[in-house]
Coordinates of C-alpha atoms in Angstrom, one line a residue:
X69 CA 11.6 14.4 9.3
X70 CA 9.1 12.6 11.5
X71 CA 7.5 10.1 9.4
X72 CA 4.3 8.6 9.2
X73 CA 4.2 4.1 10.9
X74 CA 1.4 2.0 9.6
X75 CA 0.4 -0.9 11.3
X76 CA -1.6 -5.0 9.7
X77 CA -3.3 -7.4 11.8
X78 CA -2.2 -10.7 10.2
X79 CA -5.0 -13.3 10.0
X80 CA -4.7 -16.6 11.1
X81 CA -7.7 -18.7 10.9
X82 CA -8.2 -21.1 14.0
X83 CA -10.3 -24.4 14.4
X84 CA -11.5 -27.2 16.2
X85 CA -8.7 -30.3 16.9
X86 CA -9.2 -33.3 19.8
X87 CA -9.0 -36.9 20.4
X88 CA -10.7 -39.3 22.9
X89 CA -10.4 -42.9 24.2
X90 CA -13.4 -45.3 26.1
X91 CA -12.6 -47.8 28.0
X92 CA -15.0 -50.2 29.7
X93 CA -15.5 -50.3 33.6
X94 CA -14.8 -53.6 33.3
X95 CA -11.3 -52.6 32.4
X96 CA -11.2 -49.9 34.6
X97 CA -12.1 -52.4 37.8
X98 CA -9.7 -54.8 36.3
X99 CA -6.8 -54.0 35.1
X100 CA -3.0 -54.0 36.6
X101 CA -2.9 -50.8 36.1
X102 CA -4.7 -47.1 36.2
X103 CA -5.8 -47.4 32.9
X104 CA -7.1 -43.9 33.1
X105 CA -4.0 -42.6 33.7
X106 CA -2.8 -44.4 30.7
X107 CA -4.8 -42.6 28.6
X108 CA -4.0 -38.7 29.6
X109 CA -0.1 -40.0 29.2
X110 CA -1.0 -41.2 25.7
X111 CA -3.5 -38.1 24.6
X112 CA -1.0 -35.6 26.5
X113 CA 1.5 -36.9 23.7
X114 CA -1.1 -37.3 21.5
X115 CA -2.2 -33.5 21.3
X116 CA 2.2 -33.3 21.4
X117 CA 2.3 -34.8 18.0
X118 CA -0.3 -33.4 17.0
X119 CA 0.4 -29.6 17.2
X120 CA 4.1 -30.0 16.5
X121 CA 2.7 -31.6 12.6
X122 CA 0.1 -28.6 12.5
X123 CA 2.8 -26.5 12.8
X124 CA 5.3 -28.3 10.8
X125 CA 2.4 -27.8 8.0
X126 CA 2.2 -24.3 8.1
X127 CA 6.5 -23.8 7.5
X128 CA 7.0 -26.4 4.9
X129 CA 4.9 -24.2 3.0
X130 CA 6.9 -21.6 2.7
X131 CA 8.6 -19.8 -0.9
X132 CA 12.3 -20.4 -0.4
X133 CA 14.3 -24.4 -1.6
X134 CA 17.1 -24.8 -1.1
X135 CA 18.8 -29.0 -2.2
X136 CA 21.4 -31.2 -1.3
X137 CA 24.7 -30.8 -1.8
X138 CA 26.8 -33.7 -3.2
X139 CA 30.2 -33.5 -1.3
X140 CA 31.9 -35.1 -5.0
X141 CA 30.3 -33.0 -7.8
X142 CA 30.9 -29.8 -5.4
X143 CA 27.4 -29.2 -6.0
X144 CA 23.7 -28.4 -5.5
X145 CA 21.4 -30.8 -7.1
X146 CA 18.6 -28.6 -9.6
X147 CA 14.9 -29.8 -7.8
X148 CA 13.2 -32.8 -6.2
X149 CA 13.1 -34.8 -9.4
X150 CA 16.7 -34.3 -9.3
X151 CA 18.0 -35.4 -6.3
X152 CA 20.0 -38.7 -5.3
X153 CA 21.0 -40.4 -2.4
X154 CA 24.3 -38.9 -1.6
X155 CA 22.7 -35.5 -2.0
X156 CA 22.7 -34.6 1.1
X157 CA 22.5 -32.0 4.5
X158 CA 25.9 -30.5 4.2
X159 CA 27.7 -27.4 5.8
X160 CA 28.0 -26.2 1.9
X161 CA 23.8 -26.3 1.9
X162 CA 23.6 -24.2 5.2
X163 CA 25.8 -21.8 4.0
X164 CA 23.7 -21.4 0.7
X165 CA 20.1 -21.3 3.5
X166 CA 22.0 -19.1 5.6
X167 CA 22.6 -16.9 2.2
X168 CA 18.8 -17.1 1.9
X169 CA 18.0 -15.1 5.9
X170 CA 20.9 -12.9 5.3
X171 CA 19.8 -11.7 2.0
X172 CA 16.0 -11.0 3.6
X173 CA 17.7 -9.9 7.0
X174 CA 15.1 -12.9 8.9
X175 CA 16.5 -11.9 12.8
X176 CA 17.8 -14.2 15.2
X177 CA 15.6 -16.1 18.0
X178 CA 15.8 -14.3 20.9
X179 CA 19.3 -12.0 18.5
X180 CA 20.9 -15.6 18.8
X181 CA 20.5 -17.5 15.8
X182 CA 18.3 -19.0 13.7
X183 CA 17.0 -23.0 14.2
X184 CA 17.0 -25.6 11.7
X185 CA 15.3 -28.5 12.1
X186 CA 16.4 -31.9 10.8
X187 CA 15.4 -35.5 9.8
X188 CA 17.8 -38.0 12.0
X189 CA 19.1 -39.5 8.6
X190 CA 19.9 -35.5 7.3
X191 CA 22.2 -35.6 10.7
X192 CA 23.7 -38.3 10.7
X193 CA 25.7 -37.0 7.7
X194 CA 26.1 -34.2 8.5
X195 CA 28.3 -36.2 12.4
X196 CA 30.7 -36.8 9.3
X197 CA 31.1 -33.4 7.8
X198 CA 34.8 -31.7 8.8
X199 CA 33.2 -28.6 9.5
X200 CA 30.3 -29.4 12.1
X201 CA 29.6 -28.8 15.4
X202 CA 28.5 -30.4 17.8
X203 CA 25.9 -29.9 20.5
X204 CA 28.3 -31.3 22.9
X205 CA 30.9 -28.5 22.6
X206 CA 29.3 -25.9 23.1
X207 CA 26.9 -27.3 26.0
X208 CA 27.3 -25.0 28.8
X209 CA 28.1 -21.7 26.9
X210 CA 23.7 -21.3 26.6
X211 CA 20.9 -23.4 27.7
X212 CA 21.1 -26.3 24.6
X213 CA 16.7 -27.1 24.0
X214 CA 15.4 -30.3 23.8
X215 CA 17.1 -32.5 21.3
X216 CA 19.8 -29.9 19.8
X217 CA 22.5 -31.8 18.0
X218 CA 24.8 -29.0 17.1
X219 CA 25.9 -25.5 15.2
X220 CA 26.9 -24.1 12.0
X221 CA 26.6 -20.9 10.9
X222 CA 24.3 -19.9 13.8
X223 CA 22.1 -22.0 13.1
X224 CA 21.4 -24.3 16.1
X225 CA 19.6 -27.8 14.6
X226 CA 17.6 -30.2 16.5
X227 CA 16.7 -33.3 15.3
X228 CA 13.1 -34.4 15.2
X229 CA 11.3 -37.5 13.7
X230 CA 8.7 -35.4 13.4
X231 CA 9.9 -34.4 9.6
X232 CA 8.3 -34.9 6.5
X233 CA 10.5 -38.3 4.3
X234 CA 8.8 -38.1 0.3
X235 CA 8.9 -41.7 -0.3
X236 CA 10.7 -41.5 -3.7
X237 CA 10.3 -38.6 -4.9
X238 CA 14.4 -38.2 -5.6
X239 CA 16.1 -39.2 -8.8
X240 CA 15.8 -42.7 -9.0
X241 CA 12.8 -43.7 -6.6
X242 CA 15.0 -42.0 -3.9
X243 CA 13.4 -40.7 -0.3
X244 CA 13.7 -37.2 -0.7
X245 CA 14.3 -36.1 3.4
X246 CA 13.2 -31.9 4.0
X247 CA 14.5 -30.1 7.0
X248 CA 13.6 -26.4 7.8
X249 CA 15.2 -23.4 8.8
X250 CA 14.3 -20.0 9.9
X251 CA 14.1 -16.9 12.0
X252 CA 12.5 -15.3 14.4
X253 CA 8.6 -13.8 13.9
X254 CA 8.5 -16.3 10.6
X255 CA 5.2 -18.2 11.4
X256 CA 2.7 -17.5 14.2
X257 CA 0.8 -19.6 16.3
X258 CA -3.0 -18.2 17.1
X259 CA -4.8 -20.2 20.2
X260 CA -7.7 -19.0 21.8
X261 CA -8.2 -22.2 23.6
X262 CA -5.5 -23.9 25.6
X263 CA -5.4 -27.9 25.2
X264 CA -7.8 -29.0 28.2
X265 CA -8.0 -32.9 29.3
X266 CA -11.8 -32.9 29.5
X267 CA -14.6 -36.5 30.6
X268 CA -17.3 -37.0 28.6
X269 CA -19.3 -37.9 31.8
X270 CA -21.4 -40.6 32.7
X271 CA -22.5 -42.9 30.1
X272 CA -24.5 -46.3 30.1
X273 CA -25.1 -45.9 34.3
X274 CA -21.0 -45.5 34.4
X275 CA -20.3 -48.7 32.7
X276 CA -18.5 -45.9 29.6
X277 CA -15.8 -44.1 30.0
X278 CA -13.8 -41.5 27.7
X279 CA -11.1 -39.3 28.3
X280 CA -10.5 -36.1 25.1
X281 CA -7.7 -33.5 24.7
X282 CA -9.9 -30.7 23.3
X283 CA -7.9 -27.8 22.1
X284 CA -8.4 -24.7 19.9
X285 CA -6.0 -23.1 17.6
X286 CA -4.2 -23.0 14.3
X287 CA -1.2 -20.8 12.6
X288 CA 0.0 -19.2 9.9
X289 CA 2.9 -17.7 8.4
X290 CA 4.2 -14.3 8.7
X291 CA 6.9 -13.9 6.7
X292 CA 7.4 -16.2 4.2
X293 CA 11.5 -14.7 2.9
X294 CA 12.4 -15.9 6.6
X295 CA 12.4 -19.6 6.2
X296 CA 14.0 -22.0 4.0
X297 CA 13.2 -25.6 2.8
X298 CA 16.1 -28.0 2.5
X299 CA 14.9 -30.7 0.5
X300 CA 17.8 -33.4 0.8
X301 CA 18.0 -37.0 -0.5

């Protein structure tokens, strides 16, 4: 039986983003280094951080949440306010999150793996887990992503300091660390204007110079159930 097929177009709102720095002609003429080259490098780092943070803030709004696993009680915390410092990101918690992704048929990236971004504090705990497989144990089987520290249950883990820390949000004012695990087509990224470096022209009789990056982009969730947020102590 031939059936009809329908499609829907999700909407993602794009907005302007940018950052600029200014220097004087006096500084340009008296500095020991190429000031504008330094400015361009700093602006490049700023754009990367801003873009990464904006995408993270979109994905972290997902509905599926799993809480830290206590290795002593062999149980997960009941909620964020119940998290203790010992409720860590363990391979048991990872299996719970993978179960959620499998339940919702979340596709793997390239058909190979899911992805999880974790804070270095969480990565430190995983390295003590006997079931953990470090990246150097499978290096060479495929290209390793920058920051990739290991793999477990078909999930690759990328360590980054850009993951949120909820200071004092756990039990007894313990800090809460957030990680994000997701599959393919979980969120969308719309770009109306790719990032550009722009100068601000001649100002004050060419005594002042400014350089900035500018871009128009936005992001949004496409399949909420293809993402799991992991909150741990």
